[in-house]
Structures are given as C-alpha cells and as structure tokens.
Amino acid sequence: MYRDYTCGELRTEHIGQTVTLSGWVQKNRNLGGMTFVDIRDRYGITQLVFNMETHKELCEQARKLGREFVIQAIGTVAERSNKNTQIPTGEIEILVETLNVLNESELPPFTIEDNTDGGDELRMQYRYLDLRRNVVRKNLVLRHQMAFEVRNYLNNQKFIETETPVLIKSTPEGARDFIVPSRMNEGEFYALPQSPQVFKQLLMVAGFDRYFQIVKCFRDEDLRADRQPEFTQIDCEMAFVEQEDILSTFEGMTKHLFKTIRGVELNDFPRMPYAEAMEFYGSDKPDIRFDMKFHDMTELVKNSGFVVFDSAEYVGGICAEGCAGYTRKELDGLTDFVKKPQIGAKGLIYLKCNEDGTLKSSVDKFFDSEKLEGWKAHFNAKPGDLILVISGDKSKALKQLCELRLEMGKRMGLRDKNKFAPLWVVDFPLLEWDEESERYFAMHHPFTSPKKEDFDLLETDPGKVRANAYDLVINGVEIGGGSIRIHNDELQQKMFDLLGFTKEEAEEQFGFLMNAFKYGAPPHGGVAFGFDRWVSLFAGLDSIRDVIAFPKNNAGRDVMIDSPSPIAKEQLDELNLILAEKKK
Amino acid sequence: MYRDYTCGELRTEHIGQTVTLSGWVQKNRNLGGMTFVDIRDRYGITQLVFNMETHKELCEQARKLGREFVIQAIGTVAERSNKNTQIPTGEIEILVETLNVLNESELPPFTIEDNTDGGDELRMQYRYLDLRRNVVRKNLVLRHQMAFEVRNYLNNQKFIETETPVLIKSTPEGARDFIVPSRMNEGEFYALPQSPQVFKQLLMVAGFDRYFQIVKCFRDEDLRADRQPEFTQIDCEMAFVEQEDILSTFEGMTKHLFKTIRGVELNDFPRMPYAEAMEFYGSDKPDIRFDMKFHDMTELVKNSGFVVFDSAEYVGGICAEGCAGYTRKELDGLTDFVKKPQIGAKGLIYLKCNEDGTLKSSVDKFFDSEKLEGWKAHFNAKPGDLILVISGDKSKALKQLCELRLEMGKRMGLRDKNKFAPLWVVDFPLLEWDEESERYFAMHHPFTSPKKEDFDLLETDPGKVRANAYDLVINGVEIGGGSIRIHNDELQQKMFDLLGFTKEEAEEQFGFLMNAFKYGAPPHGGVAFGFDRWVSLFAGLDSIRDVIAFPKNNAGRDVMIDSPSPIAKEQLDELNLILAEKKK
C-alpha cells in the first residue's frame, strides 16, 4: 500500500504517530517560512506542512507541486494551532519528512472544486476529472448505496437476482431497439433489451417465485434532456400475487430505502385512481407535496355570455393560497407562462380574493360580484387567495392547469427537495386509442391484465377497461410502474386481437411466451423502477446525467471516448453488411 | 396472495391449522378411496389428500389434475400416518376442502424431475420448464447468493459498485467486438465491451479508490463448449496498491465466499511463479488438489543410445503413487490417451516399480536396471509406484504431461469436487511472441506493468520481462486474473512501441486513456473474476451453461426465443445499412 491512512481519517488521537498518506494536491500555499499543501483523496483532505527552516530542500520540493499532482507524504501527525472546524481532519496536520511525487499532472482544464469553472461540455470530455469533484462523486456513492440496500431488502424477502440475456430478439412493438448483427448467423440480428419483461415472466412460469435484477436496458430513441440510450432498472416480478401484494412489498422496499439512505420514516402511501389523478391534477404523476387540486367550474359558468367559457369543453382552476397580492406584472408573467408554446393555453383568467373581502377578476365585465362570490365558494377560497382559471378542450386544459399548478407550487416554495410525498397511482386504462393509426395500443404493455370487474367492457367499450396497473410516483416523478400480468393464453390472445395483431404476428413476436403459458403459468405480476431517476431524486438533482458515471449527450455520444465511431471495413465485411450512401 | 404458506414450509407444529397453498402438480396418485397429489413450488413439495368417501366431488376433480397444472388448495394440516423422512414436509399432509385450478397445463415435453427424460436440445428450447427442475434452479439460487456475498464483502471493504457503459467504442486489439449501429450518428457504431478495463482505470484516475462491478461482458468469438457470447465478470480495481494488496484483498473475498456459501474455511493460498507452474505442471493453471509434479529427466537420460530420448529437447515424467499394478491394457489405454490428436504425444514410456522391488519398463532394451534404479531415485518413487515418461519438443511435452497428470489424477480419484485447492499464479510474462505476425502481444493486456527489476530487459530481451500479473486458480480452473497497471504515460507509450503500435494507432485507440494519465493517474491495479465459471465450480458442474438462466448454444443461438433472427428492412434502412449478398 502507498498509504497507511486515508486523507479523511486522522484525528487528534493520532497526534505523534508517523503516518503515510497518498493523494492529489488540492492546494499549495507558500507562506514564506512555511508551505501548506492540502492532500485530497476520496475520503477527505489533510493539511501537509513543510518548514523552510528545518527542511529546506523538502520545502522547495513541495513548493513545486502543481494542482492534481499525485503525491505520497510520510510525516508526523501534529495538532494544528489554527484549527479548521469545516473538515473532519481540521484539528491536525502532518509535519512532512519524506515526499514522493507518484505522478505529475498537467494543469487540469477546469478546477477540481465543488463550484468548478468548467462548462458542461468540457466536464463531459474530461469526465474522469469531473468525477474527482466531491459533489459529483458523492452521487455515484449514493447510487452504490441505494443499489446495495435494494439488494439487501429484496434478498431478505427471498427474491432471487437472476441475470437475463442482453443479446435478445428484436420486437417491432414499442420503442426502437438497438440491434446487433450476428457474425455466426449470417443476415440475422440480436437486439438489446428495452426491458427484461418477457424473461421475467418466463422466470415466473419457471417457478422462480420472486425475481429481481438491477439491469441495464436500452432504447434507441431521440434523446430528450432526461433520457439516456442505456439506463438502469430495478426489475421485479412475483408469482401467486395480486396487485395489493406487489404494492405492499415495494412500498416496503421504498420505505427501507428512505430510512436507510435518507433517514426518513415514511407513512403509508396514499393510492389514487388514474381517473382522479387526471381530474384533479391533470397528470398521471401528481406532485402531492402540496394540495392545490383542480376545481371543475364548467357547470358553474355555463351560459354566462362569456364566449371563451361558453365555447369551452372544460373550465377549471386552482386556488393559490395567500397569492391575492400578486402584482399586475406577476399575473402577466403567469399568463405568459401558460401561453408558452410548450404549454399552449390561450390565456389565463384570475380572481383575486382580497384580504379586505373585495373581489377583483380579469373577467369583471362578464361576471358580477354575486357570480364571483360563487366562484370563491366553489374553490373554498379564503380572503388573500388567488384563483387562476383555464378553459378549453378538456384534455388540453387539464395539462395546462397541471403546468400552472406546478409553477405556482414552485413560486410558493411548496416543492421542497427534502420533503418526499410518495403515491401509488392505480387503475390505469388498459388501452390507449391512437388517432393516427386508428388502433388501440397497450398503455402499459400487451401482457397487462384487465380488471375482472371490467371484463365485460372488453367487448363493448375497450377504451373504458381499467388495468391492474400501477405507478409509484414521488414528488411528481414517476419512479416505477408495473402490472398484474395475463397468465391465461386465451385472455392473452384476446388482448392481441384488441391490439390488432394477427394470429401470425402475435405468434411470430410472442410465440415463445404464448407457448410457455400453455405449460402452467402461475398468476403473476411485477414492477420496474427507473433506478437513475430514483437516485437523482435522492440526490436532489433534476437530471439523471449526474448520477451516471459516464453518460452520453443528447446526440447519444460519449464525448470522452468519442463514441460511436466509424469501424474498419473488415469488421463490416465479416458481418456481411454494407454502409449505404450517406443521407443528405 | 394466492397462498399463506409455501409448499416447503409446513411442519407438525402446524397440525390442525387451515392453510392455503399454491403450486404445480408434481404427481397425482389415485389409490381408489384416496387420491394423493404432490404440490410443488420453489420451496418444496407438500402432499395433498382427497378422500373419495367424505369429498366425492372434490376427489373426482383432483383425479383430473394433470402434471404441471397450477392449483390452489385450501385445507387442514394433518399428521401423516406414513411419514416421508426424505422431505422436510414429510410428516404432514393437507386434507383438502377447496381446490382451485389456477391454470391448466399441456403435458410437458419432458419430466420435471431431477433425472429428466429430456435431451439437451429440448430442455434448452423449453428452458422455462427446465428451470422448474430443482437441480437446475438451485444453481441459479447459488448464483444469486454468491453475487450477494461478493457485494457484502466488497461493500464492507469500501468498494463502490459503479456501472460503466455498455455502448462503448470498438477497439481492434484482442477478441472480436459485437457492434451496434448508431441511428443518430450515421455510419458510426458502438461496440459492446469485452470488459470495462479502460473505464475502471479511468475511475482510478477519477479518485474512486476502490471500484467493483458485477457486469455483463461480450465477445464475438467462435464458441467452444464452455464459452458464451455474453458472460459475467466480477470486475475490480484499487488505487494506491501494489500486487500484494490486491492479492490479500481478493484472497479475503475468496475465503469469505467459501465460508459463507460452501461452509469451507480455507488456509492462506500458496503463490507460484508462472515459470514454476509451467515447469512442474505444464500449465499456468495447475490443479494442486494433488501433487504428482513433473520430474525433468533430460540430463539423466542424455546420450543413452535411445534415439527417442536422444533427439528430444525435453524428457520428463510423473510418478503415479501405487499404480505399479496397472495392467497391460490400462497402460495401452494411457498410451492411446496421450496419442489422441488433441494431445498429440508420439508415445508413452513407463517404469513399474513393483512391490517386490523389481523394475519393469517399456524401454528395458535401452536402459539397464542400474539406470532404471537411477530413474526411480530421481522420481523418489516407492515400491508400488508407476513412472510415466513423455519426451519431445519441450513446450509440447509439458502440455502433454499436463494432460496425462490430470488424467491420472482423475483415475486415481484425486480430483474430488468437494475439495478446493486455490492458488495464486504470479510473475506472468509481460509479452508473448507471435510467430505468424512476428510481433509481441500483451499476454494480459497493454496496460499491464512490467516488474521493476526487469525494466532493463525491456530494451534487451522483452520476451523475458515478467509482469505484475497474477491469476487465481482453483482446482485447475482459472477463476480470475489481473495486474498492476502502468500509470505513467511514458512507460505506457514504450509499451505501445513494443507492441508495434504506431503513435497514431495508439492515439486513435487509447488516446483518451493516455490523455487521462496526464492529469495525475495514481498507482493502481485490479482483477476480474469469471463469475459464471466460479458459480459452476461451486455447483460442481463442468459447464457454465447450467449456471446461466437463458444460455446460448454453440452457434450463439438462443433456441428458446429463436434469436438472432432477421429484422425488418425498415430497421436496416433507418440504420443506413444494406445486407450483402449471402456468402456461400
């Protein structure tokens, strides 16, 4: 070992000991008679002292140490006269007797500090230096700890972590697959899994009873800010269970993680039907750290002569407590916010319930004070509250109100990153109608089971059928989701029919699963959690990129290793592939 | 839940309780008045009883249950009159009151028994049924437990499990990469990692200090019996360490695994230089469960007039204790064994040291008894021992002797699967000369550091340079290996020169690593273990296929999901790829 203590370990009880430390030069201060060098490793920072009077040569050597040099220092632990209470090693320093430079360093392209001067692009290019920064590394340590505790919990619950294959088969359903040409099987391709869905169901058929895996999954999608082509799931499945069993098992896991990692004891999670989430929050992942539910005013304002409302399918709003004092400018700002193209509202109507009991709205012309008092009562508003109203096509208006509610939550300081409000959203619709292709798509996936009480609707009104499907939502972020699966091959066949698969297509794509179901498939269900997102939630970050050691950028590139990249023609030849002419 | 107890849980203390079990029908025996059904799940088997007199209808229903039907049974736990001491639940049975068929099953294509009637091909095609067999599933449970204990140990040692990317960059060095076309970056490709080697070194540059990962790796090789295109490594790296630190850390991990999983307390592992392993065992992975070292007789038999020996570069043999009684037929069998094409010896010479003190050899014509007594003394042979001798080109003869030694070990019952003899093989050569391309290759990989004491040889005799490289060998199986890396970019550059890389090639392939080394790379080293092989060793299996849930066959095919497979032309178009004409 190049050390006998780490740079975060020494305390006053070590005073007088001769120790060896190794690490990186964080700082080098030459104060004339003395030179102080801060040596850093993953575990902390320790101050090294070089004395010009007693150790001239050594001190001169120390003065030449540049930032990020890798050094080994041997010396005696001494009490510091000028103690630093900010760091755990701040009471001691090392009087150095031997200094070895283990490796030099060029001047790094940005400072290795919590607040670095390096821009995003540069930091990604030199990610190995970026990862030296405490604020970045601690996210990866958190990730490790979370994975470790997930495994602890699930192992205790008798789950078997089972690796499923990465080289699988391409299925046209869902997002785009990454494909891998097979050299040994000419003209044929593997695909990388978007999830181990089929394999975990097969493991249930195989009697594994409880399966989990922390596993890489792949989607060749056009990337948005918070997507990566490769991402990590906590993938789980259980046999002989009903929805309630899954929810309680994984509510237990979530509580375990919050307790062991964040030190937070959570109460039992509320459950909210999808229909309610959409109606009162305009979203299937409501942030319930704060209330501010929607109030439907459509009936209340019907036929008022105000054409905007009269022509609207839906009129509804939220009540922002204590915001009646908003200025004209603030209200205009909110209007601009909802009119942004990505939100798309035509306008925003307000009603101030002033502290003095008076009312002031932007539609005073159309609604007399009696009517506005009716609004106030409808919203249960108190003096000092601000009512904000949006109208239009219902599904659009709900989404716009959702954005407005979140924005108001932010402005009112109701979205505290250290407060956690978990929620199960349940009773998702089984199917989604796609206008363009004029067919139903599975909202979750084609193996999700319909609720028993809605079986009849499968024939008469499939769009109304609810599924045994659920999402875990924390602070408005979808952390995971799953469903109870179909385990009966007749029902599965009916589902494929509804989704417009011909018997041949279903057979070709899912034949082996359908076949497996013929040999005694048990009732089963499961859930998958987005691990990257969960870690970023715990880390208090908005993007998943900072909790991934070597992430890719929005073009799917790793700028550090410069990948993807062209390959040798021989490699393509071996795979029997030809590159087409470049598209313009 | 469809049950309140598992099928392996009930004991006499539960007698009188009403319980619900769910599982698969293992067996159905109709004894006229009574019908017995064995219900099975992952946890065990419980006997269900149906009484024709008291529950006629139920009993008739039970008689119709086929093998592998999924059922739920509610009934009372009763003491068995005819106890089965072979299974933990053998003292009780369930007097069934309610029976629900949860799913029917077609007759499975093979029996779900430890000794199945299903052939390899069929079992792989229906792997989900094969996995129902106890003997198969328990290997996967073992795998889970081993991974869990590896993580426990390494977490306690402050290792951080860090996920490295799966979509990386193709490098021509080493085995063939699987490649993944990028849709968003036209004409460019990712590659799947053969190991996270470069990334773990970058994590050391990043100051992560201790990294590990249980991770899938990929090699597009022509498959042999015990290879898979995707396989799993326990990948580890540490900073500020020397070889001894790595060996002691991972010797600790190995002991931990043996203790927690196999209940075996291991002594400290012996260490053997590569040169010694080759000289005395003809292999860099000697099975030291038994001794039977080689004795070099080249000098002893020089110029004896026996042309076979006189013309040989090397003459050597082993002494098989107590085998002097081998019959003519047995000795002929051994000769045939070493003459097999895959071993390739020209012949085998023996010397029987008979119990009565006489000697009998196959070369009595050329060696008088005095000379043969010399052999006996040279081998330290006792009366009753058998000396077996091979001669020829040294490197070939050593390999042939190695095979002979292993064969004799097997015949003599010295290779007990429940005995474990771990060993560190150290001081591997840095380079290997390739006759065909007339250049050196890195024996381990291009980042392995040479031993300091051999630095001079780098210029004068590179083939003689020993590396800081080591393998962990257990029972003749290479379980893992690693090295102390080069952390200095000048030395790394020299290494690339030796390997015949131009500056441009080195820059193109490893530029980002070389670049990283400029910014303060710490001394570091690591090791990677073949997880599949380790599990199969613990499971007492010869092939890794049985410890993989969904393995591929020797053509790289998953016969269950029928992958790889052709893909849609649209998918190729999007990737800008064209399939070349089929090769003949």
mmCIF file of C-alpha atoms in Angstrom, chain A residues 25-134:
data_model
loop_
_atom_site.group_PDB
_atom_site.id
_atom_site.type_symbol
_atom_site.label_atom_id
_atom_site.label_comp_id
_atom_site.label_asym_id
_atom_site.label_seq_id
_atom_site.Cartn_x
_atom_site.Cartn_y
_atom_site.Cartn_z
ATOM 1 C CA VAL A 25 -2.615 18.062 -4.424
ATOM 2 C CA GLN A 26 -5.710 20.151 -3.864
ATOM 3 C CA LYS A 27 -3.979 23.386 -2.910
ATOM 4 C CA ASN A 28 -0.448 24.643 -2.393
ATOM 5 C CA ARG A 29 0.153 27.771 -0.295
ATOM 6 C CA ASN A 30 3.622 29.184 0.080
ATOM 7 C CA LEU A 31 3.729 31.479 3.125
ATOM 8 C CA GLY A 32 7.464 32.123 3.053
ATOM 9 C CA GLY A 33 8.747 30.219 6.052
ATOM 10 C CA MET A 34 6.069 27.557 5.731
ATOM 11 C CA THR A 35 4.409 25.790 2.830
ATOM 12 C CA PHE A 36 0.993 24.198 3.270
ATOM 13 C CA VAL A 37 -0.214 21.545 0.856
ATOM 14 C CA ASP A 38 -3.742 20.131 1.033
ATOM 15 C CA ILE A 39 -3.716 16.472 0.011
ATOM 16 C CA ARG A 40 -7.019 15.003 -1.162
ATOM 17 C CA ASP A 41 -8.475 11.561 -1.784
ATOM 18 C CA ARG A 42 -11.991 10.118 -1.929
ATOM 19 C CA TYR A 43 -12.196 10.144 1.851
ATOM 20 C CA GLY A 44 -11.173 13.713 2.661
ATOM 21 C CA ILE A 45 -8.482 16.359 2.782
ATOM 22 C CA THR A 46 -5.491 16.618 5.122
ATOM 23 C CA GLN A 47 -3.078 19.518 5.546
ATOM 24 C CA LEU A 48 0.617 18.812 4.978
ATOM 25 C CA VAL A 49 3.176 21.226 6.425
ATOM 26 C CA PHE A 50 6.675 21.870 5.100
ATOM 27 C CA ASN A 51 9.067 24.014 7.140
ATOM 28 C CA MET A 52 11.635 26.079 5.190
ATOM 29 C CA GLU A 53 13.904 26.427 8.201
ATOM 30 C CA THR A 54 14.135 22.798 9.276
ATOM 31 C CA HIS A 55 13.610 21.080 5.900
ATOM 32 C CA LYS A 56 14.746 23.497 3.223
ATOM 33 C CA GLU A 57 15.157 21.033 0.390
ATOM 34 C CA LEU A 58 11.863 19.276 1.099
ATOM 35 C CA CYS A 59 10.056 22.560 1.347
ATOM 36 C CA GLU A 60 11.428 23.713 -2.000
ATOM 37 C CA GLN A 61 10.298 20.428 -3.491
ATOM 38 C CA ALA A 62 6.827 20.966 -2.042
ATOM 39 C CA ARG A 63 6.599 24.454 -3.498
ATOM 40 C CA LYS A 64 6.924 22.974 -6.966
ATOM 41 C CA LEU A 65 3.918 20.688 -6.544
ATOM 42 C CA GLY A 66 1.206 21.619 -9.008
ATOM 43 C CA ARG A 67 -2.504 21.101 -8.649
ATOM 44 C CA GLU A 68 -3.563 17.443 -9.062
ATOM 45 C CA PHE A 69 -0.032 16.044 -8.724
ATOM 46 C CA VAL A 70 -0.242 12.606 -7.127
ATOM 47 C CA ILE A 71 1.979 12.512 -4.068
ATOM 48 C CA GLN A 72 2.920 10.315 -1.142
ATOM 49 C CA ALA A 73 3.877 12.057 2.119
ATOM 50 C CA ILE A 74 5.396 10.496 5.232
ATOM 51 C CA GLY A 75 5.408 12.542 8.406
ATOM 52 C CA THR A 76 4.208 13.049 11.961
ATOM 53 C CA VAL A 77 0.686 13.954 12.954
ATOM 54 C CA ALA A 78 0.652 17.230 14.882
ATOM 55 C CA GLU A 79 -2.032 19.397 16.437
ATOM 56 C CA ARG A 80 -2.970 22.404 14.372
ATOM 57 C CA SER A 81 -2.651 25.792 16.021
ATOM 58 C CA ASN A 82 -5.160 27.250 13.591
ATOM 59 C CA LYS A 83 -7.941 24.641 13.628
ATOM 60 C CA ASN A 84 -10.357 24.241 10.706
ATOM 61 C CA THR A 85 -13.774 23.230 12.027
ATOM 62 C CA GLN A 86 -15.170 22.821 8.486
ATOM 63 C CA ILE A 87 -13.481 19.480 7.823
ATOM 64 C CA PRO A 88 -13.193 16.341 9.985
ATOM 65 C CA THR A 89 -9.372 16.358 9.813
ATOM 66 C CA GLY A 90 -9.230 20.064 10.642
ATOM 67 C CA GLU A 91 -7.674 19.622 14.062
ATOM 68 C CA ILE A 92 -4.453 18.049 12.855
ATOM 69 C CA GLU A 93 -1.768 18.461 10.202
ATOM 70 C CA ILE A 94 1.208 16.402 9.017
ATOM 71 C CA LEU A 95 4.768 17.622 9.550
ATOM 72 C CA VAL A 96 6.238 16.028 6.437
ATOM 73 C CA GLU A 97 9.619 14.307 6.462
ATOM 74 C CA THR A 98 9.505 12.483 3.122
ATOM 75 C CA LEU A 99 7.716 13.499 -0.062
ATOM 76 C CA ASN A 100 7.388 11.298 -3.168
ATOM 77 C CA VAL A 101 5.825 12.519 -6.362
ATOM 78 C CA LEU A 102 3.971 9.449 -7.658
ATOM 79 C CA ASN A 103 2.774 11.168 -10.792
ATOM 80 C CA GLU A 104 2.792 14.679 -12.169
ATOM 81 C CA SER A 105 -0.222 16.388 -13.656
ATOM 82 C CA GLU A 106 -0.742 18.898 -16.375
ATOM 83 C CA LEU A 107 -2.873 21.831 -15.321
ATOM 84 C CA PRO A 108 -6.438 20.448 -15.405
ATOM 85 C CA PRO A 109 -8.804 22.152 -17.869
ATOM 86 C CA PHE A 110 -11.093 23.191 -15.009
ATOM 87 C CA THR A 111 -10.824 23.471 -11.242
ATOM 88 C CA ILE A 112 -11.491 20.362 -9.141
ATOM 89 C CA GLU A 113 -13.804 22.218 -6.754
ATOM 90 C CA ASP A 114 -17.474 21.892 -5.837
ATOM 91 C CA ASN A 115 -18.076 25.085 -7.783
ATOM 92 C CA THR A 116 -15.938 24.443 -10.819
ATOM 93 C CA ASP A 117 -15.202 26.860 -13.631
ATOM 94 C CA GLY A 118 -15.691 24.084 -16.192
ATOM 95 C CA GLY A 119 -18.660 24.152 -18.573
ATOM 96 C CA ASP A 120 -20.846 21.113 -19.214
ATOM 97 C CA GLU A 121 -19.215 20.102 -22.496
ATOM 98 C CA LEU A 122 -15.672 20.348 -21.114
ATOM 99 C CA ARG A 123 -16.552 18.460 -17.964
ATOM 100 C CA MET A 124 -18.058 15.624 -20.008
ATOM 101 C CA GLN A 125 -14.990 15.441 -22.219
ATOM 102 C CA TYR A 126 -12.795 15.137 -19.121
ATOM 103 C CA ARG A 127 -15.346 13.200 -17.118
ATOM 104 C CA TYR A 128 -12.574 11.414 -15.169
ATOM 105 C CA LEU A 129 -11.576 14.810 -13.753
ATOM 106 C CA ASP A 130 -15.184 15.880 -13.230
ATOM 107 C CA LEU A 131 -15.711 12.707 -11.173
ATOM 108 C CA ARG A 132 -12.888 13.836 -8.864
ATOM 109 C CA ARG A 133 -15.137 16.625 -7.607
ATOM 110 C CA ASN A 134 -16.851 15.761 -4.320
#
